[in-house]
Coordinates of C-alpha atoms in Angstrom, one line a residue:
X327 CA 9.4 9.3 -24.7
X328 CA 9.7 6.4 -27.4
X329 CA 7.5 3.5 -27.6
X330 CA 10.2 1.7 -26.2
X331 CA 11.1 3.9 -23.2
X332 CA 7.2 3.8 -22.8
X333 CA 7.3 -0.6 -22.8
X334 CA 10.1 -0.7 -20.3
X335 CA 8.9 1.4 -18.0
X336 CA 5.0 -0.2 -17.9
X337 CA 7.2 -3.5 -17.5
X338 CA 9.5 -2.3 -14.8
X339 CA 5.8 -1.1 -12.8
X340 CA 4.4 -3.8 -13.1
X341 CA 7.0 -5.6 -11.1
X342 CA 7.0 -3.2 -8.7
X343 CA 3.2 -3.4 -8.8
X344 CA 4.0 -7.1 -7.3
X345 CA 3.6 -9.1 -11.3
X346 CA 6.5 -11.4 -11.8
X347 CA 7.3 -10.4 -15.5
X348 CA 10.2 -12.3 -16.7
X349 CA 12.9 -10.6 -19.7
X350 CA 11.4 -13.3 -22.0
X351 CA 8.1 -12.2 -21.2
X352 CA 8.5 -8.8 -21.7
X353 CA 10.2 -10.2 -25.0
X354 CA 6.9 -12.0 -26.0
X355 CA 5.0 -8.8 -25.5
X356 CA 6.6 -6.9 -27.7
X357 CA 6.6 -9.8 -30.3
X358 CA 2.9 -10.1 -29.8
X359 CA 2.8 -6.4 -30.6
X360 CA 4.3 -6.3 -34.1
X361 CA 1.3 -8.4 -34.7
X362 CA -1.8 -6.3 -34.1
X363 CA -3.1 -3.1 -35.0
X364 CA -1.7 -0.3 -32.7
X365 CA -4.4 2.4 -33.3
X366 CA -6.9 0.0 -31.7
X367 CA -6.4 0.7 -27.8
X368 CA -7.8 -2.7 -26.4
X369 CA -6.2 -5.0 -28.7
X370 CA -3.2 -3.6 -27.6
X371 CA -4.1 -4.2 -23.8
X372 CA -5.5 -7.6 -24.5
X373 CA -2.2 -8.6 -26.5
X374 CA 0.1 -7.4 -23.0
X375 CA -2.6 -9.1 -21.0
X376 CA -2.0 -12.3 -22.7
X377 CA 1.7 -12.1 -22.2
X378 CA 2.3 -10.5 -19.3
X379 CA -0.5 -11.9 -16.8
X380 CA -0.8 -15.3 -15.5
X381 CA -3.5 -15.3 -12.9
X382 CA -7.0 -13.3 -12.9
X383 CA -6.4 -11.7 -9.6
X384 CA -3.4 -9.7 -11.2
X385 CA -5.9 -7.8 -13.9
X386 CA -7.4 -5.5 -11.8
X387 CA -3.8 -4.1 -10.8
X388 CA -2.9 -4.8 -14.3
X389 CA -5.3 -2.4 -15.7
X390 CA -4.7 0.3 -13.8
X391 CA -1.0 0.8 -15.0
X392 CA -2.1 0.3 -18.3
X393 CA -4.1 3.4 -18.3
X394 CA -1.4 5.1 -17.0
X395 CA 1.2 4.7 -19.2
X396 CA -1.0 3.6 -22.5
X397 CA -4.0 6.2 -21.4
X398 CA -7.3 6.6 -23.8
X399 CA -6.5 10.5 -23.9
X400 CA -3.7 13.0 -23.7
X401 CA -5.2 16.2 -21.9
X402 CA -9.0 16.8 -22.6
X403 CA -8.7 14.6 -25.7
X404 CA -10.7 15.9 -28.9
X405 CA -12.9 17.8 -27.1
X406 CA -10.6 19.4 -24.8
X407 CA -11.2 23.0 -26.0
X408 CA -14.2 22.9 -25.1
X409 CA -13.9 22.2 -21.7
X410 CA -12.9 24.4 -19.3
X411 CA -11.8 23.6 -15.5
X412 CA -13.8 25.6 -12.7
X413 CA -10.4 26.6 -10.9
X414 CA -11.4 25.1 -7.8
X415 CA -14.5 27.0 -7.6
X416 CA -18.0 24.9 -7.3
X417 CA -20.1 25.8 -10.2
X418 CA -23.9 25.4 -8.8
X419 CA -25.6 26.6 -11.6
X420 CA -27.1 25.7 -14.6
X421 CA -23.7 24.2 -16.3
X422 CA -23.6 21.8 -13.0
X423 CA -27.8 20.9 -13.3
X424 CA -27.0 19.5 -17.5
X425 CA -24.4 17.8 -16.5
X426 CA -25.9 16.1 -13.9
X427 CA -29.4 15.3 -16.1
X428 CA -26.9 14.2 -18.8
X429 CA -24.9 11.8 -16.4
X430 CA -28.6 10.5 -15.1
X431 CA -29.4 9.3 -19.1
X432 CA -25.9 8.1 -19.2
X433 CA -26.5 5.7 -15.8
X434 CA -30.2 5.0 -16.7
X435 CA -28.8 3.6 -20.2
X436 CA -26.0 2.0 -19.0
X437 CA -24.1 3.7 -22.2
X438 CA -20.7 3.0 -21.2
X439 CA -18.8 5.5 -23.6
X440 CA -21.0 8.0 -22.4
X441 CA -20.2 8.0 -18.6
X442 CA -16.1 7.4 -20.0
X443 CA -16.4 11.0 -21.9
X444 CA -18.8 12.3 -18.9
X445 CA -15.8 11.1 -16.3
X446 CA -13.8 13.5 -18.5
X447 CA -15.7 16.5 -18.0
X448 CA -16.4 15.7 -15.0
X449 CA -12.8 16.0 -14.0
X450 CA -11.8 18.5 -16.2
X451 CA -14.9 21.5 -15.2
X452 CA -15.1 20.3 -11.4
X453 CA -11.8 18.5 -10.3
X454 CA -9.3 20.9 -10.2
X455 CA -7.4 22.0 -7.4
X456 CA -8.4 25.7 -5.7
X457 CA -5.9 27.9 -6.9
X458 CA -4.8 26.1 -10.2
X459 CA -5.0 26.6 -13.5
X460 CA -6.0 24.6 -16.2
X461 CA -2.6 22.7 -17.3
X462 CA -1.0 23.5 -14.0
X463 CA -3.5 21.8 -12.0
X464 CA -3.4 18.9 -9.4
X465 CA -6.1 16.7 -9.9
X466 CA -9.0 15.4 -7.5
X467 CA -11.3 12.8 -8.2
X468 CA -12.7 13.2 -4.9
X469 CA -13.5 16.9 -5.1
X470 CA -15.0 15.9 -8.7
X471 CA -17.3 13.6 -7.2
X472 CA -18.4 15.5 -4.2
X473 CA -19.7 18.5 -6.8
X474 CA -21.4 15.9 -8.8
X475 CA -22.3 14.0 -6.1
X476 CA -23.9 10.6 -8.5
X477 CA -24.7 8.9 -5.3
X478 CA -27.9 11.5 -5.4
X479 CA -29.4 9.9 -8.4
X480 CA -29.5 6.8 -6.8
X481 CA -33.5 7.0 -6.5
X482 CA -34.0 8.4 -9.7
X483 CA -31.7 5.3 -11.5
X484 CA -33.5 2.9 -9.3
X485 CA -37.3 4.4 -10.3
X486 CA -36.1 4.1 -13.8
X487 CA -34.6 0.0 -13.6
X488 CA -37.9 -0.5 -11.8
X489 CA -39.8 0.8 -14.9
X490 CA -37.9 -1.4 -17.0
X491 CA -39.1 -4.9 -15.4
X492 CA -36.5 -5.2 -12.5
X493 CA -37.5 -6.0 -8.8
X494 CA -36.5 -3.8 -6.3
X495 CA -33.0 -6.0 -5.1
X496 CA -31.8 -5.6 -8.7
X497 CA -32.8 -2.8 -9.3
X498 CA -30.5 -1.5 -6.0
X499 CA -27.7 -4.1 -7.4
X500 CA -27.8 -2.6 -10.6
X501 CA -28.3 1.4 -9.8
X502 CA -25.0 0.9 -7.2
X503 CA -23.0 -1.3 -10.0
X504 CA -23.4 1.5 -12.3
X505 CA -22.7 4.2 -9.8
X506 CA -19.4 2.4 -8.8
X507 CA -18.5 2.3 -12.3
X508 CA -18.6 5.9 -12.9
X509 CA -16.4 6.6 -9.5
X510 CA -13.8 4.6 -10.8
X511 CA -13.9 5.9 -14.4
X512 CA -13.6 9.9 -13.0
X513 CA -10.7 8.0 -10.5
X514 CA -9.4 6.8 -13.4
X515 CA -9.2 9.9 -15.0
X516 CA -7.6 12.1 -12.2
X517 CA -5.1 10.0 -12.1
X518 CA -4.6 10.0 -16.2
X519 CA -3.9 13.7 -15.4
X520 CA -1.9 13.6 -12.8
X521 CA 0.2 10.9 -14.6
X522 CA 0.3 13.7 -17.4
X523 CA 2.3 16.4 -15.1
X524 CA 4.1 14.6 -12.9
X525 CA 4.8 10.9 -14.5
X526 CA 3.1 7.5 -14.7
X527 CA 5.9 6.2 -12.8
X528 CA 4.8 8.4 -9.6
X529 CA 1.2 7.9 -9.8
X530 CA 1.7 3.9 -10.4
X531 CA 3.9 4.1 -7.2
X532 CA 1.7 6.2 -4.9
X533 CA -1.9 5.5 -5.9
X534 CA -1.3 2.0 -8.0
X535 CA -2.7 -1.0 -5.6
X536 CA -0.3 -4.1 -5.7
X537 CA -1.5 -7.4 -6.5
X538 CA -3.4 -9.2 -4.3
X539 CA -0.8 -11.4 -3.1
X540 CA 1.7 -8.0 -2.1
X541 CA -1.4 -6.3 -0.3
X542 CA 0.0 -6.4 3.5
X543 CA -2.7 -7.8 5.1
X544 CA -3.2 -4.9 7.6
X545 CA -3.8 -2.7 4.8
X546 CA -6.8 -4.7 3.0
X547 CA -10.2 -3.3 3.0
X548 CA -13.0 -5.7 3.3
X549 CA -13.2 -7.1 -0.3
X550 CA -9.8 -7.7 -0.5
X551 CA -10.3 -9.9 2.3
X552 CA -12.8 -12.0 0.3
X553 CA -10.1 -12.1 -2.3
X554 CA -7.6 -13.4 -0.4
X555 CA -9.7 -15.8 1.0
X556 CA -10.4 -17.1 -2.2
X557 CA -6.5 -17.1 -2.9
X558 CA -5.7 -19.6 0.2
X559 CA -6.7 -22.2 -1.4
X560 CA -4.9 -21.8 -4.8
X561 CA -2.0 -20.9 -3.2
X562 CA -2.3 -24.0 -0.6
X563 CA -2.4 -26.2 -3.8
X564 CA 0.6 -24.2 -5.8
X565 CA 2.6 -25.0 -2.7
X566 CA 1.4 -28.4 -2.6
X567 CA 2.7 -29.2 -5.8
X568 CA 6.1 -27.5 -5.3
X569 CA 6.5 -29.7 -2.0
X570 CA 5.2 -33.1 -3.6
X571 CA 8.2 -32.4 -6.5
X572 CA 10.8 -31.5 -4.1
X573 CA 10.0 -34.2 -1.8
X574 CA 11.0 -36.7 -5.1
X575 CA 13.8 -34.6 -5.9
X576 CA 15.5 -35.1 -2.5
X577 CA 13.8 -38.6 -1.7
X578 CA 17.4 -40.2 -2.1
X579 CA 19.2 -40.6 1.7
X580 CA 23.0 -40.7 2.0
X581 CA 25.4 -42.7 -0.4
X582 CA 25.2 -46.5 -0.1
X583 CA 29.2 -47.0 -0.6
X584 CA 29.0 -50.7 -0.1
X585 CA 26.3 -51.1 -2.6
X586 CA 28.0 -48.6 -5.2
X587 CA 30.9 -50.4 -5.4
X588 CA 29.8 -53.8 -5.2
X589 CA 27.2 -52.9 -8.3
X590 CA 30.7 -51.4 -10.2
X591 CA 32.1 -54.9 -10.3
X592 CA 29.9 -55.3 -13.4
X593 CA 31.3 -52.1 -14.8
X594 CA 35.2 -52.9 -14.3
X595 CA 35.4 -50.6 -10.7
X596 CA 33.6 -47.8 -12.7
X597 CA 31.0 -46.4 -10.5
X598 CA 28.5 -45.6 -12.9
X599 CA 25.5 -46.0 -10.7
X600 CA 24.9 -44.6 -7.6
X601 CA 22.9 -46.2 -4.8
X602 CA 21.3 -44.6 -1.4
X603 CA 20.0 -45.6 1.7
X604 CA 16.3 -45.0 2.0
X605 CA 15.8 -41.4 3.5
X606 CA 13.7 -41.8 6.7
X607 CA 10.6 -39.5 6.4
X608 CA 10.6 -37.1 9.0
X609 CA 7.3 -34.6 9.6
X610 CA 7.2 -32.7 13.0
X611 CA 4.0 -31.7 14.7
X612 CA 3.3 -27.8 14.6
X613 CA 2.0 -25.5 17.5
X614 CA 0.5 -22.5 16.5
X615 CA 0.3 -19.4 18.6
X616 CA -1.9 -16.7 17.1
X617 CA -2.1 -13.0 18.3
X618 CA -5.6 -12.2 17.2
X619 CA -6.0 -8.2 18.7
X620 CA -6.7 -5.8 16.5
X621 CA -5.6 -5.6 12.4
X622 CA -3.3 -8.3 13.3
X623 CA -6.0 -10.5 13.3
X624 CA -6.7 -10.9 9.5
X625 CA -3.1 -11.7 9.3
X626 CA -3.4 -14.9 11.9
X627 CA -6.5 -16.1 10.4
X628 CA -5.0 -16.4 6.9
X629 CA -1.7 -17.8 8.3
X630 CA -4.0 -20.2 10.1
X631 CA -6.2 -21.1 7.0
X632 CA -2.7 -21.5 5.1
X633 CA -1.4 -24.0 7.7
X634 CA -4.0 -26.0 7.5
X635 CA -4.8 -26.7 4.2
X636 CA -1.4 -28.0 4.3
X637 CA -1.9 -29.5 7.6
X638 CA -0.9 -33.3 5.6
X639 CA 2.4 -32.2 5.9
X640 CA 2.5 -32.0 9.3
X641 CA 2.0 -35.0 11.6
X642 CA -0.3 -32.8 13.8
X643 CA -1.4 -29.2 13.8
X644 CA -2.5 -27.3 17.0
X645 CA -3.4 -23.9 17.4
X646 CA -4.0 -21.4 20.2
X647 CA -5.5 -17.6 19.6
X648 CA -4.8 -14.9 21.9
X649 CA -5.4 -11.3 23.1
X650 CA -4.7 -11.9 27.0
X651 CA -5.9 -15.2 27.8
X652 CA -5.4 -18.3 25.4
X653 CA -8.4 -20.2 23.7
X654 CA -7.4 -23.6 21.8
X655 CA -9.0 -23.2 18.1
X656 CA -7.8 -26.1 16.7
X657 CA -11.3 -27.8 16.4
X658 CA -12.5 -25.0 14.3
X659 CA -10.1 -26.6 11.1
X660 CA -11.9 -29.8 10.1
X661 CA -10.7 -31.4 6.4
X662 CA -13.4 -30.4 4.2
X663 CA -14.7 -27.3 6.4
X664 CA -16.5 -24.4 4.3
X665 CA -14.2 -21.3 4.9
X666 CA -16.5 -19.1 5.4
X667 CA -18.0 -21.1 8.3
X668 CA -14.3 -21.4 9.5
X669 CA -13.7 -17.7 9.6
X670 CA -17.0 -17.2 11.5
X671 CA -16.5 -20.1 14.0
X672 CA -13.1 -18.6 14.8
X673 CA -14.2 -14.8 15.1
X674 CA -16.5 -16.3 18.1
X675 CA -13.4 -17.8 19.3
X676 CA -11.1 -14.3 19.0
X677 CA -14.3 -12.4 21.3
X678 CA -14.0 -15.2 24.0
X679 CA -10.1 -14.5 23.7
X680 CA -10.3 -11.3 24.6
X681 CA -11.1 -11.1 28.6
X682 CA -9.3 -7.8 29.6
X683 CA -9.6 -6.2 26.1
X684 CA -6.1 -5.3 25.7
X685 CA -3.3 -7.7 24.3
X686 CA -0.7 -8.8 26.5
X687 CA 1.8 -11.3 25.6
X688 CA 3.4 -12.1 28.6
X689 CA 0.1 -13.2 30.5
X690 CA -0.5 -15.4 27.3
X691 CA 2.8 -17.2 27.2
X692 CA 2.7 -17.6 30.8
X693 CA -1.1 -18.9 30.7
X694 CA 0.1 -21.1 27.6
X695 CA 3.0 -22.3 29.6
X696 CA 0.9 -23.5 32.3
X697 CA -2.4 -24.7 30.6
X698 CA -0.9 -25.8 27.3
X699 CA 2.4 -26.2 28.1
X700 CA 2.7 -30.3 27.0
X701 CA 2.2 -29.3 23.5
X702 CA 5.4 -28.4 23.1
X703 CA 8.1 -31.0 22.9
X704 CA 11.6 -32.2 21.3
X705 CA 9.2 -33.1 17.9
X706 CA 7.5 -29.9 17.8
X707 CA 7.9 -26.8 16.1
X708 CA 6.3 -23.8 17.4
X709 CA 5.4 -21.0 15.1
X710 CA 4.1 -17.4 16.8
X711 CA 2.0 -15.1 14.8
X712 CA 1.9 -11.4 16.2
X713 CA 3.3 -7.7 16.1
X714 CA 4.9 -8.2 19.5
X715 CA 2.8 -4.7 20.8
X716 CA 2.2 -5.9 24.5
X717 CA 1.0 -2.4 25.2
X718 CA 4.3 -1.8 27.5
X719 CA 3.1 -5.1 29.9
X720 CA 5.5 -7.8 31.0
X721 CA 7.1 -10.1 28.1
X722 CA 7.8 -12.9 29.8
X723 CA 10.1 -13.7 28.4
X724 CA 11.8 -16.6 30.5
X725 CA 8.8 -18.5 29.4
X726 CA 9.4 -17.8 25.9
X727 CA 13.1 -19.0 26.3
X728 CA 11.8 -22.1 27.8
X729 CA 9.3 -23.0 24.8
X730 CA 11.4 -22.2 22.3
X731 CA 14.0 -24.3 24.0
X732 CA 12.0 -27.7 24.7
X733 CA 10.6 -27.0 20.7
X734 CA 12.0 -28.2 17.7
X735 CA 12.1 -25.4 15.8
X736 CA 10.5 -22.0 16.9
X737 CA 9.4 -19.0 14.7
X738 CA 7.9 -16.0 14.9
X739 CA 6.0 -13.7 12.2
X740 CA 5.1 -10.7 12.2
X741 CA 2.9 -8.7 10.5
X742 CA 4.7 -5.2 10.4
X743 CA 7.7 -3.7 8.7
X744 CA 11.1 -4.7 10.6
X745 CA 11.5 -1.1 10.6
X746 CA 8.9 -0.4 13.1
X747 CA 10.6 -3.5 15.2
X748 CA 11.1 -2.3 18.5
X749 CA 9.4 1.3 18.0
X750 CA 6.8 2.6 20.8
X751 CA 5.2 -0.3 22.6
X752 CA 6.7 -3.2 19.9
X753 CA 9.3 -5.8 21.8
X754 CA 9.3 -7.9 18.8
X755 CA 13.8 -6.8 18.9
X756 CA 13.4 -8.4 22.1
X757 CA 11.6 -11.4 21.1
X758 CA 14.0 -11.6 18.3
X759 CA 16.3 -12.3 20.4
X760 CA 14.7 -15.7 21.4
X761 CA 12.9 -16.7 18.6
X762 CA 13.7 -15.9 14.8
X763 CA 11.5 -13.3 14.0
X764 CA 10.6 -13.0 10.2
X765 CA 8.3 -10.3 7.9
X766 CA 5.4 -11.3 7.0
X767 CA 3.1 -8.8 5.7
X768 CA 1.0 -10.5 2.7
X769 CA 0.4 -13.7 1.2
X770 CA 3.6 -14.0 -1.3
X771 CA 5.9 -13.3 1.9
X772 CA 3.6 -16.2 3.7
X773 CA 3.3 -18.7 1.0
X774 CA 7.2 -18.7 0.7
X775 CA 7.6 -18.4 4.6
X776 CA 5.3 -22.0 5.1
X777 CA 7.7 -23.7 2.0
X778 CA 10.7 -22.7 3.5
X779 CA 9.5 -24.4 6.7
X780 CA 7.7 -27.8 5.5

């Protein structure tokens, strides 16, 4: 493969790893390329990163297809010869006990280019796959790590940061920092192998995490959470701007024809300027209904977050959680509120939703209906947030008609794929048929889903 075959593909997985990376930009990179020193490995990475990455959350997912398709070694690099895989049998002896003293000096020294070349080995002598040979093996970080096992030094590091002048809390900070480091750097590896056999392109689509902003928000682990949370924000004030510049774009109402052509006198008849009636500003109040039952809970309380750090553009925001019974939340959102305090204030609100422990939509819109129901009116919009999984109870859905029909506008988003739509206990294709029903699974698909509506 040329250098060339090797830029367009790292380019083309990128995008599918969720980075917008324009033609010009790939352009740029390969400018900035003729311009540094190709035998130095992180130059090389640092000049793509400076072309090809626009916001810090994107590195971590930028990295990672780096290394696959620009790695740091082919095969067992320089030393390769000399190590040999264990054919998927555990070695237990004395090979196994100086590795493991060796990787203990490595993590006690925090010599980072040791633990890279012991990530190697570590791979190479413990991770193959019973029943493979070296060259035709399938790769496993986890079996590499479970022979290992670095987790069992962690008293031995943390005696050894204590010796150096560290309290006990760093110490523990440090020892699992450094532990964490080597796990990724032996995951890191596998996956250089496997990339080797079978194709960056494979491993980049099967084992590569997207960006933070194309993680579907049932799929996040807890500190992606954290990150997104730290992403509503940014992305509340990125759509903020677009808004504000549209808004002057399409400030101008309907053509003022009597005052066109009595300003053309002055130009013989020629119409050269235009003039409009003043466009009447129009905002709608939005209504809110939020399924908050199981994973589909993270994805309400960022849609909510979302809402209402662009709650200016609305003339009034409510919102309503639900799992059978409906709890108004729409106290918890005060301007200025920490969101960390908001995300715990409305967890206490999702437990009191949840009176019979199992979701049903049907009692909820009907409660809603009846409790709630004079929130919805001809300058409303009502937006529903759920999978539509009512656990095979009744939908209700006269009372949706009926809401939908006194609203506005009414939409409904939800969390899954369309192609599970419908499938076991899902009625959102029944739903659809009342209220739009649109995807939306992470926080690019919701930032554009919240523009298109305001």
């Amino acid at each position: 493969m040329s250098l060339l075959d090797t830029h367009i593909g790292f380019v083309e997985a990128l995008r599918s790893a969720g980075l917008s990376v324009s033609l010009a930009e790939g352009l740029d990179a390969i400018a900035a390329l003729e311009k540094v020193r190709w035998h130095d490995r992180e130059t090389v990475r640092a000049a793509y990163a400076a072309t090809l990455v626009k916001r810090q959350p994107q590195r971590v997912t930028f990295d990672a297809v780096f290394d696959l398709y620009y790695p740091r070694l082919i095969g067992g690099g320089v030393a390769g010869e000399d190590v040999e895989a264990t054919d998927g049998v555990p070695d237990t002896g004395p090979e196994l006990e100086r590795f493991r003293e060796a990787l203990a000096e490595a993590l006690a020294s925090g010599d980072q280019q040791a633990l890279q070349d012991l990530a190697v080995v570590a791979v190479a002598r413990f991770g193959a796959m019973p029943g493979r040979g070296p060259g035709l093996s399938s790769w496993s970080a986890y079996t590499s790590l479970q022979r290992v096992s670095p987790a069992e030094l962690m008293d031995r590091l943390v005696q050894g940061l204590l010796g150096q002048g560290l309290d006990d809390e760093q110490a523990q900070r440090a020892a699992g920092r450094r532990i964490g480091d080597f796990t990724r750097l032996v995951e890191g590896d596998a996956r250089r192998r496997i990339a080797e056999e079978k194709g960056p392109q494979h491993v980049a689509d099967v084992t590569v995490r997207p960006t933070i902003d194309r993680l579907d928000f049932t799929a996040a682990r807890r500190s992606d959470l954290e990150e997104m949370r730290r992403e509503i924000y940014p992305l509340a004030r990125r759509l903020a701007a677009r808004l504000t510049k549209e808004q002057h774009a399409r400030r101008r109402g309907p053509l003022d024809v009597r005052r066109t052509v009595r300003a053309s006198i002055s130009t013989g008849g020629v119409p050269l300027t235009t003039h409009h009636r003043p466009k009447r500003p129009h905002r709608s109040d939005l209504v809110v209904l939020c399924d908050v039952s199981g994973s589909v809970a993270n994805f309400a309380q960022f849609t909510l977050l979302l809402v209402y750090a662009l709650r200016e553009a609305f003339s009034g925001v409510r919102a309503f959680t639900f799992v059978d019974d409906v709890v108004e939340v729409s106290d918890r959102f005060r301007p200025g509120a920490d969101v960390v305090e908001v995300m715990e204030s409305l967890a206490t609100s999702i437990s009191q939703a949840a009176l019979w422990g199992r979701t049903n939509y049907g009692r909820a819109l009907t409660r809603f209906a009846d409790e709630h129901g004079d929130a919805i009116g001809p300058k409303s919009s009502l937006l529903v947030l759920g999978d539509g999984r009512s656990n095979y109870s009744d939908l209700a859905l006269p009372v949706l008609t009926d809401l939908a029909g006194r609203a506005r506008h009414a939409w409904w988003l939800n969390p899954e794929h369309p192609r599970h739509w419908g499938t076991g206990d899902s009625a959102a294709d029944r739903y659809g048929e009342i209220v739009p029903m649109v995807e939306c699974r992470n926080l690019a698909q919701l930032g554009e889903f919240v523009h298109e509506i305001v």
